[in-house]
Coordinates of C-alpha atoms and ligand atoms in Angstrom, one line a residue:
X1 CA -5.7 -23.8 27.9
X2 CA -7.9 -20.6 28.3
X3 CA -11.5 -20.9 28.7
X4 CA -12.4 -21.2 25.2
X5 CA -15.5 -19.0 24.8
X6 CA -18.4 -19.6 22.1
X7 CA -20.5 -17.8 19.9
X8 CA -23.8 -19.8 19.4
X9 CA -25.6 -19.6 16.2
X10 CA -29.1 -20.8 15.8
X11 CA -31.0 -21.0 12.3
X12 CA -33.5 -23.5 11.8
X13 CA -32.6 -26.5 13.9
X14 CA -29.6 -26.0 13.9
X15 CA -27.1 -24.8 16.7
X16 CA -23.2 -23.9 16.1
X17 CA -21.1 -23.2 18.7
X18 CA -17.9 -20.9 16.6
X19 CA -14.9 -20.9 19.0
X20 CA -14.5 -16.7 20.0
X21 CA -10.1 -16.4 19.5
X22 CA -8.8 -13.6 21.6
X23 CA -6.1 -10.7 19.8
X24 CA -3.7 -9.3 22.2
X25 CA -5.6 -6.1 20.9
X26 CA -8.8 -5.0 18.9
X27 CA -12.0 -7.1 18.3
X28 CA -12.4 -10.7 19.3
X29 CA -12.7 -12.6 16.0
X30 CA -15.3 -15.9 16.1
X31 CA -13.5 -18.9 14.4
X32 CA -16.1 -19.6 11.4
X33 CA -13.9 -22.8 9.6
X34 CA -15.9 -25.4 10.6
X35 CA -19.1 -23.7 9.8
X36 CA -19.7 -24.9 6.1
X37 CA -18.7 -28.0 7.3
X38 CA -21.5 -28.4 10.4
X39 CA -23.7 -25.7 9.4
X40 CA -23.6 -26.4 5.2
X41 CA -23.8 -22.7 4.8
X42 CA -21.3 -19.8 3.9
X43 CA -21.0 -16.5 5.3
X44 CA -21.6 -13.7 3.0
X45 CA -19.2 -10.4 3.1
X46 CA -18.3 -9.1 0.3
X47 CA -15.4 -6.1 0.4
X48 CA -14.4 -8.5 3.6
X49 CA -15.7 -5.5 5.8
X50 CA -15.9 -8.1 8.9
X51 CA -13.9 -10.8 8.2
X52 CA -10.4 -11.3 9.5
X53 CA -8.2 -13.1 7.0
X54 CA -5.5 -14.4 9.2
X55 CA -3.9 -13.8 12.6
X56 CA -0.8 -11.4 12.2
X57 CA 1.8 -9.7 14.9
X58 CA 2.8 -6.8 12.0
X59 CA 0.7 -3.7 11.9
X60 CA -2.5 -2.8 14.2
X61 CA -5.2 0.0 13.4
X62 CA -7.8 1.1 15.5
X63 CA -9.9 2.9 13.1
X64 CA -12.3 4.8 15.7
X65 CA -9.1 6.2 17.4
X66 CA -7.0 6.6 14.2
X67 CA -3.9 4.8 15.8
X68 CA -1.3 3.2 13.6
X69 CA 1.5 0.8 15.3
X70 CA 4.0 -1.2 13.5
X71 CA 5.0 -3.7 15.6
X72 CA 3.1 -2.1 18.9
X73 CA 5.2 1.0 17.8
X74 CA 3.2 4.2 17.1
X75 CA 3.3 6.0 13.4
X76 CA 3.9 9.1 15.0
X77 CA 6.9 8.3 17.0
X78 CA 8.7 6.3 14.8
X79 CA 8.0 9.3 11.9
X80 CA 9.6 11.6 14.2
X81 CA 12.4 9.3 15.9
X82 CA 13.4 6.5 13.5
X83 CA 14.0 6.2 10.0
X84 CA 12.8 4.4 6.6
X85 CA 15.3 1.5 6.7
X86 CA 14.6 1.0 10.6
X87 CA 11.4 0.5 10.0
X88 CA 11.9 -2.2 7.5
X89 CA 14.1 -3.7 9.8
X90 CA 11.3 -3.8 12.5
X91 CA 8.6 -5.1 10.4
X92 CA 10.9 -7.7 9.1
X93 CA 12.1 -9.1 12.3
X94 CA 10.1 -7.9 14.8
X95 CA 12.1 -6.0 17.0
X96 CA 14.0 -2.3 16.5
X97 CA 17.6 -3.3 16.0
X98 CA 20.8 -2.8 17.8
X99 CA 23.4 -0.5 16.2
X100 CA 25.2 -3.5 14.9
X101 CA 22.3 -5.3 13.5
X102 CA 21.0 -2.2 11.8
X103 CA 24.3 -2.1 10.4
X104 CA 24.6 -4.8 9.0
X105 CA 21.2 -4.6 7.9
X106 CA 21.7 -1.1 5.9
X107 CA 25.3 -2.9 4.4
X108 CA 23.0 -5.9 2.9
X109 CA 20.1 -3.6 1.8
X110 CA 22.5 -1.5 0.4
X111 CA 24.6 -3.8 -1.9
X112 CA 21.5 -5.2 -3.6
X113 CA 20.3 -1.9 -4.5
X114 CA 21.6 -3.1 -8.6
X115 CA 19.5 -5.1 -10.8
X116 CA 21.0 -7.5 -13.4
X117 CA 22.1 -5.7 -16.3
X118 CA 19.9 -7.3 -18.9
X119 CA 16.5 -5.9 -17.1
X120 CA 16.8 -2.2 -18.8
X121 CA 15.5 -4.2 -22.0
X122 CA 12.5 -4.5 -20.6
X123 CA 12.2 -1.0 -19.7
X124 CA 13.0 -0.1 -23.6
X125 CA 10.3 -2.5 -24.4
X126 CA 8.0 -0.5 -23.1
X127 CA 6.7 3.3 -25.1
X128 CA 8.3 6.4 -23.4
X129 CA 4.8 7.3 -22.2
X130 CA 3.6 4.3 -20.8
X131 CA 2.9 4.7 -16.9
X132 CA 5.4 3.8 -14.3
X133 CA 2.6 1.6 -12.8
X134 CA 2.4 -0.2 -15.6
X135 CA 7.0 -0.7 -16.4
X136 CA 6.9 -1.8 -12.5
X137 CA 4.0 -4.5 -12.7
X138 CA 6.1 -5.8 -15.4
X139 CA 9.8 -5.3 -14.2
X140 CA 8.8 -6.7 -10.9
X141 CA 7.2 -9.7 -12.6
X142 CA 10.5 -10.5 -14.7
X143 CA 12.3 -10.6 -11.5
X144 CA 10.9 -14.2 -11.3
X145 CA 13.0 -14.9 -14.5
X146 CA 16.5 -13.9 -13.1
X147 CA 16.6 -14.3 -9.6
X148 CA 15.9 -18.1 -9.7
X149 CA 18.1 -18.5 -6.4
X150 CA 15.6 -16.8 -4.1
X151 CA 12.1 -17.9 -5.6
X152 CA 12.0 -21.5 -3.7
X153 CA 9.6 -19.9 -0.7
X154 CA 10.3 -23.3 1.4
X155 CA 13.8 -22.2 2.0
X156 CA 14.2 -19.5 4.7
X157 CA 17.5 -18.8 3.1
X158 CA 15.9 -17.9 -0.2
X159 CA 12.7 -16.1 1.5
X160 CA 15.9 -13.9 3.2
X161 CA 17.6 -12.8 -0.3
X162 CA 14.4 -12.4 -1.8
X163 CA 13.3 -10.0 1.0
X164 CA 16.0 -8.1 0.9
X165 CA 16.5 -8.4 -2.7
X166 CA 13.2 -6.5 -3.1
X167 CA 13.4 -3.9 -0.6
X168 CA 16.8 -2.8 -2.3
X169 CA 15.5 -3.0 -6.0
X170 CA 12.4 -1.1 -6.0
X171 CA 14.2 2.5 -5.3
X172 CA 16.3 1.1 -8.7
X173 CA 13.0 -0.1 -10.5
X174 CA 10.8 2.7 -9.9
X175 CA 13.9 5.2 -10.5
X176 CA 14.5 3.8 -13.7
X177 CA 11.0 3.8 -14.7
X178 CA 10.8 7.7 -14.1
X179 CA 13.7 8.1 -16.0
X180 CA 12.8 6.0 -19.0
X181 CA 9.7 8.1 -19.0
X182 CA 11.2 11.5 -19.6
X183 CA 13.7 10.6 -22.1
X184 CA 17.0 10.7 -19.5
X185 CA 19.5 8.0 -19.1
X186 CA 19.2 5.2 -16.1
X187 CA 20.9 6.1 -13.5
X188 CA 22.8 3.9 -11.3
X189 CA 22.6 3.6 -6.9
X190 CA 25.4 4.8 -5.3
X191 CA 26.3 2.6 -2.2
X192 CA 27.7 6.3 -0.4
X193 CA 23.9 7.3 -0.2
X194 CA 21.2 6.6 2.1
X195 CA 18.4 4.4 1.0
X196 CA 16.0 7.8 0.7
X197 CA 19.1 10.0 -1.1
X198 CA 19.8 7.5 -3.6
X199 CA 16.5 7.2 -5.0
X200 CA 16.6 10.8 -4.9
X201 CA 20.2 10.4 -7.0
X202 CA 18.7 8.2 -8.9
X203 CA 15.1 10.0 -9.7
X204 CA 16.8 13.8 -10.5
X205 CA 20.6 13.2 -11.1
X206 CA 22.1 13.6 -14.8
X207 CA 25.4 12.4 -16.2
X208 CA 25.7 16.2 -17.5
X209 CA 26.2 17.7 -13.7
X210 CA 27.4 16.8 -10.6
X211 CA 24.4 16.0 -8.3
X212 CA 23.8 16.9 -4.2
X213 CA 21.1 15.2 -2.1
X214 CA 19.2 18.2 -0.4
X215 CA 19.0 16.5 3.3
X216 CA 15.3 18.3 3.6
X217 CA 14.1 16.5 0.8
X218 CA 16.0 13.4 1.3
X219 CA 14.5 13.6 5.2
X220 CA 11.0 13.6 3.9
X221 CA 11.3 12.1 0.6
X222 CA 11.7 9.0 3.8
X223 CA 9.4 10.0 6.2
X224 CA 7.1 9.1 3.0
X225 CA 8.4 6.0 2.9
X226 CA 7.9 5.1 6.4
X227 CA 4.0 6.4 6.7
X228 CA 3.2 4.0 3.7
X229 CA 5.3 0.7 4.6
X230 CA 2.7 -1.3 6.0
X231 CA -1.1 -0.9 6.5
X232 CA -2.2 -4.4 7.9
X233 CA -4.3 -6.3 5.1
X234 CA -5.6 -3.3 2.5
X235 CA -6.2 -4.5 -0.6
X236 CA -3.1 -4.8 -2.1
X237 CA -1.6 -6.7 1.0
X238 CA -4.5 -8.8 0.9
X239 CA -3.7 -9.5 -3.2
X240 CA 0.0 -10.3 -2.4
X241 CA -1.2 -13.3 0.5
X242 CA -4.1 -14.5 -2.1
X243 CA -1.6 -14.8 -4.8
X244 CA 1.7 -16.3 -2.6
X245 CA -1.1 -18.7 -0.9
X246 CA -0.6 -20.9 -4.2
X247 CA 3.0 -20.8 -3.6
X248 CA 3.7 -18.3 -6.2
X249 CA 7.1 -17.2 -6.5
X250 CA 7.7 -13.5 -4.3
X251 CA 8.3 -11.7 -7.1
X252 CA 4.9 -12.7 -9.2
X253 CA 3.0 -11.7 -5.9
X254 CA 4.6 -8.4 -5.5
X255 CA 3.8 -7.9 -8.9
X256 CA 0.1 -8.8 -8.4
X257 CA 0.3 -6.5 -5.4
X258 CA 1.5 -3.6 -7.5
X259 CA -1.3 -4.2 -10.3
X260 CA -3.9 -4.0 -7.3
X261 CA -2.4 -1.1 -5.4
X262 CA -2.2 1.2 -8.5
X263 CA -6.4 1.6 -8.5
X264 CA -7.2 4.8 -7.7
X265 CA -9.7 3.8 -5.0
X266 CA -6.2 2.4 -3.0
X267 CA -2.7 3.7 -4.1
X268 CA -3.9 5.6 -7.1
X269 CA -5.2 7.9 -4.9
X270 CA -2.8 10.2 -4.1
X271 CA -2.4 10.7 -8.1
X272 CA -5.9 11.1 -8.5
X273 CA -5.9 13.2 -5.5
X274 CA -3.4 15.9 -6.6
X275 CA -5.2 16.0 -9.8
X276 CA -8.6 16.5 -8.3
X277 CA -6.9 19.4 -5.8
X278 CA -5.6 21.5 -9.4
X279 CA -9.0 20.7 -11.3
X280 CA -10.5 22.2 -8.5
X281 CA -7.5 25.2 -9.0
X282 CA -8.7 28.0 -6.5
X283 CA -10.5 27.8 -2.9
X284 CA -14.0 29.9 -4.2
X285 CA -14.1 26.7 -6.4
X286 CA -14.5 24.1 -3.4
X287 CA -18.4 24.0 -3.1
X288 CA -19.0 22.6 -6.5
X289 CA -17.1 19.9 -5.8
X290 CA -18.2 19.1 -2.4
X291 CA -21.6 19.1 -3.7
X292 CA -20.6 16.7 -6.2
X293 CA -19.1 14.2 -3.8
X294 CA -22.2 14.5 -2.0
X295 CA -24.2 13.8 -5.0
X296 CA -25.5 9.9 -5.3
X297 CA -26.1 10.4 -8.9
X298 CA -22.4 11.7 -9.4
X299 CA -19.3 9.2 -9.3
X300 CA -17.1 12.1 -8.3
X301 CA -15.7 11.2 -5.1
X302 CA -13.4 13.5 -2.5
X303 CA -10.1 11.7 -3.3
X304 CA -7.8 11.6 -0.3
X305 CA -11.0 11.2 1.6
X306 CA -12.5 8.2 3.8
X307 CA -11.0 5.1 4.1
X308 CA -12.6 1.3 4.9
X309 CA -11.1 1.0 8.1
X310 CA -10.4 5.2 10.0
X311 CA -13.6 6.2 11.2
X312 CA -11.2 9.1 12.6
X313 CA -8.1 10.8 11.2
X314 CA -5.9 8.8 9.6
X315 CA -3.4 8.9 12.0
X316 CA -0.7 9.3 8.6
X317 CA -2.2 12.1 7.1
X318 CA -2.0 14.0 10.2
X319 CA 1.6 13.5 10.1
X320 CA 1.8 14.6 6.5
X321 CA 0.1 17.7 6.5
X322 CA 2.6 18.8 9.0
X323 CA 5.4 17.8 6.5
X324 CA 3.5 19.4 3.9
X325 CA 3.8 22.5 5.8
X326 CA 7.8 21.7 7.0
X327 CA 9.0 21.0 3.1
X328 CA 7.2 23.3 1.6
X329 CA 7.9 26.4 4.0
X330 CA 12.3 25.1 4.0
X331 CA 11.8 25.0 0.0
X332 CA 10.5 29.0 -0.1
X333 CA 7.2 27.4 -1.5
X334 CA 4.8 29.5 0.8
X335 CA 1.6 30.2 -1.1
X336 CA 1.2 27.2 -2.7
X337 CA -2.5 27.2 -4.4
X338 CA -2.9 23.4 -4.5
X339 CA -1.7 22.9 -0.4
X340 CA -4.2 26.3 0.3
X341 CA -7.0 24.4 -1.5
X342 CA -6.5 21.3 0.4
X343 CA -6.5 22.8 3.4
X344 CA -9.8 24.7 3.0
X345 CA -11.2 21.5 1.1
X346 CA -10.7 20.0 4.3
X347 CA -11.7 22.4 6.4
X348 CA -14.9 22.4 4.2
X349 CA -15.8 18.8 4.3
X350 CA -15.0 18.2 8.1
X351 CA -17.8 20.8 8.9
X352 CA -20.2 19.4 6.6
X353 CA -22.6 16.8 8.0
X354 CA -22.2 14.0 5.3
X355 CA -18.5 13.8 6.0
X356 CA -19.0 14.3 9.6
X357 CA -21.6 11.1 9.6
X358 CA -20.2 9.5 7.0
X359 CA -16.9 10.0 9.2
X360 CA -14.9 10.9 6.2
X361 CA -11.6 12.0 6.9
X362 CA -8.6 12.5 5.0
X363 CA -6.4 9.8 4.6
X364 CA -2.9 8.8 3.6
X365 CA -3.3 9.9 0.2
X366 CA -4.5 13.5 0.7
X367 CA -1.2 15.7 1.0
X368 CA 1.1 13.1 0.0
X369 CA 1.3 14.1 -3.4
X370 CA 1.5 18.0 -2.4
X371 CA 5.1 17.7 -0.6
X372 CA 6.1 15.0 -4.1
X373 CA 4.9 17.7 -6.4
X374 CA 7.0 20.2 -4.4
X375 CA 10.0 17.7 -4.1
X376 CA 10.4 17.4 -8.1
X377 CA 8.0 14.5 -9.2
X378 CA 5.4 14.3 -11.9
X379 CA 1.9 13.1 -10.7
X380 CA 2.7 9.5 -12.3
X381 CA 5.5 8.9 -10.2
X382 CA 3.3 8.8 -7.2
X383 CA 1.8 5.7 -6.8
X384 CA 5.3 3.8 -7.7
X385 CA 6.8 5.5 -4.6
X386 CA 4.0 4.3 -2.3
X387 CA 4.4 1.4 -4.3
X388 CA 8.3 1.0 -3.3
X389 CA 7.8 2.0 0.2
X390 CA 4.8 -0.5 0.9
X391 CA 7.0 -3.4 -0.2
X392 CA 8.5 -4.3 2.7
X393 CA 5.3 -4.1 4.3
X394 CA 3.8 -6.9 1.2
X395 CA 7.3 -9.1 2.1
X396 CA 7.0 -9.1 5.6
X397 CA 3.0 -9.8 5.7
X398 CA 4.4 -12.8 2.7
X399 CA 7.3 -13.8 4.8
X400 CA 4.9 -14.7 7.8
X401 CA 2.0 -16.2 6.3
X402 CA 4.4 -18.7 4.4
X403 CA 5.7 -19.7 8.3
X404 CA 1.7 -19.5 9.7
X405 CA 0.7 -23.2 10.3
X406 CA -2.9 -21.9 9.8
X407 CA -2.6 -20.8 6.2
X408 CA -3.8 -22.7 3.3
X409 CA -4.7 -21.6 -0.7
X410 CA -7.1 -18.7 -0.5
X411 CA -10.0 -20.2 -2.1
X412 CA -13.5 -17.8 -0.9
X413 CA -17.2 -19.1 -1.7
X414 CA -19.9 -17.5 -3.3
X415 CA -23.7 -16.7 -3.4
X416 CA -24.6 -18.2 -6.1
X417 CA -27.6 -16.3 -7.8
X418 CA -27.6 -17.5 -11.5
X419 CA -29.6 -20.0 -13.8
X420 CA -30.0 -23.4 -11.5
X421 CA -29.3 -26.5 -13.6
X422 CA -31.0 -26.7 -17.6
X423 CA -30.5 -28.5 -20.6
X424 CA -29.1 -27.6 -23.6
X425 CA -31.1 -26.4 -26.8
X426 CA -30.4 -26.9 -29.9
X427 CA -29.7 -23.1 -32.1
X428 CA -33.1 -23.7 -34.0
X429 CA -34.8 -24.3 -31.0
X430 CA -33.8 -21.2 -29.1
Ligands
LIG1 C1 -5.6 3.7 0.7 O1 -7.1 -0.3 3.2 C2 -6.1 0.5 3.4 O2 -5.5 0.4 4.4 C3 -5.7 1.4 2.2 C4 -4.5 2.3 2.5 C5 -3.2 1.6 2.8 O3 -2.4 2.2 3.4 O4 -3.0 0.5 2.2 O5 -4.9 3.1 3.6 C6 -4.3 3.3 1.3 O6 -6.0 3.1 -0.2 C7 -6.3 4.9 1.3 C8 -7.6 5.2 0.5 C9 -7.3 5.9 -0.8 N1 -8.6 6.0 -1.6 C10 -9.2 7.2 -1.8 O7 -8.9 8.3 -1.2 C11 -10.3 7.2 -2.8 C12 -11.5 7.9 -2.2 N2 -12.1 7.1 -1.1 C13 -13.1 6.2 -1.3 O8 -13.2 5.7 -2.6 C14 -13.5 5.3 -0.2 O9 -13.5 6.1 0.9 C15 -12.6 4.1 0.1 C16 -12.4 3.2 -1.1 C17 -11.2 4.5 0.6 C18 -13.2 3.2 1.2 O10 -14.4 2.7 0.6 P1 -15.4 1.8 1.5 O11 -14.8 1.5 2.8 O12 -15.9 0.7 0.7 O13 -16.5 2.9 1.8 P2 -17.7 3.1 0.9 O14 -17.3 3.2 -0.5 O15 -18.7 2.1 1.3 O16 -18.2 4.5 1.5 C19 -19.1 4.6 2.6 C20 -20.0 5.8 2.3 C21 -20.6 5.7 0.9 O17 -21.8 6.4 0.9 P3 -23.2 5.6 1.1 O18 -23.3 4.6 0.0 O19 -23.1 4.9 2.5 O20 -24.3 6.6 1.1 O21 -19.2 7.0 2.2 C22 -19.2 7.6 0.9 C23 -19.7 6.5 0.0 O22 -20.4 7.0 -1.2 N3 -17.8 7.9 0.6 C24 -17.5 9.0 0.0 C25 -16.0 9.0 -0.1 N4 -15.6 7.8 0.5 C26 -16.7 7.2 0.9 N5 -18.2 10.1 -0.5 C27 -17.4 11.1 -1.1 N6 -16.1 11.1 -1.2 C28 -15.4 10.1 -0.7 N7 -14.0 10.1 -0.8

């Protein structure tokens, strides 16, 4: 056994030795479960900005050096080298595959991209204009309610179909959603396509015209998908692990993690984002709002800007700005106002001193939804793509914190700060 080092806190008269665990990278975390229990106090963090919520071998971040790795891999080679469903293989199992296994892998993905006929009722239950958000919180929900065979999380078999289940379904779900929205018919997958070219298919094809997959847009239509699967535990990660910690069905906990993701402080962002970049319209424009996200009294915040964790680039954005560029220059869109303005915007705020010491940078979010404009899709279908891309990041974080011996219900504390114990009063004594 390693020498076990301790932390040692004093208050009052007492002293608590917290066991200091080691990571194979990153900080050291001190073990803090016994501390109610020797200590009869709580620690207090709310937003969880220093407290690690479980031990995971997924995804690493070092915010300081805005560095990404899925699996020890780094974000930047595996956008340039590998591709979507790779990358779901990897944070699945662990390991890139062999030819064979990621053939086999595509071939199961791949013939559970269909969802049980009776689910489009749920779409038509739903007004034309409702938000795709909202059809896949509620599609992904109903899952629970016709995929019986893989909801028992205590079989590994069942975990398996339901992992893959979901991976191949959200293209379908968030597809469908799109096309309820405008008014066009569902369309179905086609097993002949890639995963990224058959959402395409299914997002712009009509039954009126044959339809081609343009490889530039299929290519980064999945270079999307791979810079938003998995993100350690954000928000939305963290909501899918709270809720599957009760033994909630995969399918319910997806669903709470798409309810949480779609805020526009976390997911919503890149929506919010492309709207903020054509409010702001033209580059003379940019001061006003910079002063405005500098301004306490104003809510206005940079969207696309700062995140909890990158204290430095966000190592994603980087990769998507050179997309932007790539997509944008093969598609003959070169002076596009909204990529020009984000550009200067970001040249702006990266010579200001509040961003610069607030380190501020732009993250994920900030020219996502510039290449997805370009590609074909409305503002409102942005957050369901990161929404479908993130979920094999939610199922593979799900998938090991069901097999971690350590994990029990998520149940936090609280300061509690109201009225201390009174009697009740009668209504013509108050
Ligand atoms: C995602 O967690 C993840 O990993 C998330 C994600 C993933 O892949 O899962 O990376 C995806 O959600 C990216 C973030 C998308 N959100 C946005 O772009 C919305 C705009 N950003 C902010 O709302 C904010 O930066 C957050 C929510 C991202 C982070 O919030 P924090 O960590 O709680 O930081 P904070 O609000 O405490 O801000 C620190 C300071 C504050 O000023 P002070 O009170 O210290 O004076 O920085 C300021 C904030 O006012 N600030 C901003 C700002 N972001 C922070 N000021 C202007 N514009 C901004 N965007």
């Amino acid at each position: 056994m390693a020498d076990i080092e301790t932390a040692k806190l004093t208050f009052g008269d007492k002293v608590i030795d917290l066991p200091i665990m080691k990571p194979s990278v990153g900080p050291d975390v001190i073990d803090i479960r016994k501390l109610y229990a020797q200590g009869d106090v709580f620690t207090y963090d709310p937003g969880f900005t220093s407290t690690a919520s479980c031990s995971s071998t997924i995804t690493y971040i070092d915010g300081d050096k805005g560095e990404l790795l899925y699996r020890g891999y780094p974000i930047e080679e595996l956008a340039d080298k590998s591709h979507f469903l790779e990358c779901c293989y990897l944070l699945l199992y662990g390991e890139l595959p062999s030819a064979a296994e990621l053939e086999d892998f595509e071939a199961r993905v791949t013939r559970h991209t269909m969802l049980h006929e009776q689910m489009q009722y749920f779409f038509r239950g739903f007004r034309r204009d409702a938000h795709p958000m909202a059809i896949m919180v509620g599609v992904v929900g109903a899952m629970s309610a016709f995929y019986h065979d893989s909801t028992d999380i205590g079989d590994p078999w069942q975990r398996e179909v339901a992992s893959i289940r979901m991976i191949a379904k959200m293209p379908t779900i968030a597809a469908w959603a799109f096309k309820y929205s405008i008014g066009q018919p569902f369309v179905y997958p086609k097993n002949s396509l890639d995963y990224s070219g058959n959402f395409l298919h299914m997002c712009f094809s009509v039954p009126a015209e044959d339809y081609v997959v343009d490889p530039i847009l299929s290519r980064a239509m999945d270079r999307i998908m791979m810079l938003h699967a998995d993100h350690e535990q954000n928000a939305s990660t963290s909501t899918v692990r709270l809720a599957s910690s009760s033994g909630a069905n995969p399918f319910a906990s997806i669903a709470a993690g798409i309810a949480c993701l779609w805020g526009p402080a976390h997911g919503g962002a890149n929506q919010a984002c492309l709207e903020m970049l054509q409010e702001i319209g033209t580059v003379d424009r940019i001061p006003e709002y910079i002063a405005r996200a500098k301004d306490k009294d104003d809510p206005f915040r940079l969207m696309g800007f700062g995140h909890r964790v990158y204290k430095n680039f966000d190592p994603r954005a980087k990769v998507m700005k050179q997309s932007a560029d790539e997509v944008l220059g093969l598609l003959g869109i070169d002076n596009n106002e909204t990529l020009k303005v984000a550009k200067e915007l970001e040249k702006i705020a990266l010579e200001d001193p509040y961003f610069v010491d607030k380190k501020l940078y732009p993250n994920v979010d900030f020219y996502s939804g510039i290449i997805l404009e370009a590609m074909g899709f409305p503002t409102s279908m942005f957050t369901p793509i990161f929404a479908l891309s993130r979920t094999v990041g939610w199922i593979s974080q799900w998938k090991e914190m069901i097999t971690d011996p350590e994990q029990r219900i998520g149940r936090p504390r609280q300061r509690y700060i109201g009225a201390p114990r009174r009697e009740y009063t009668e209504i013509e004594d108050r």
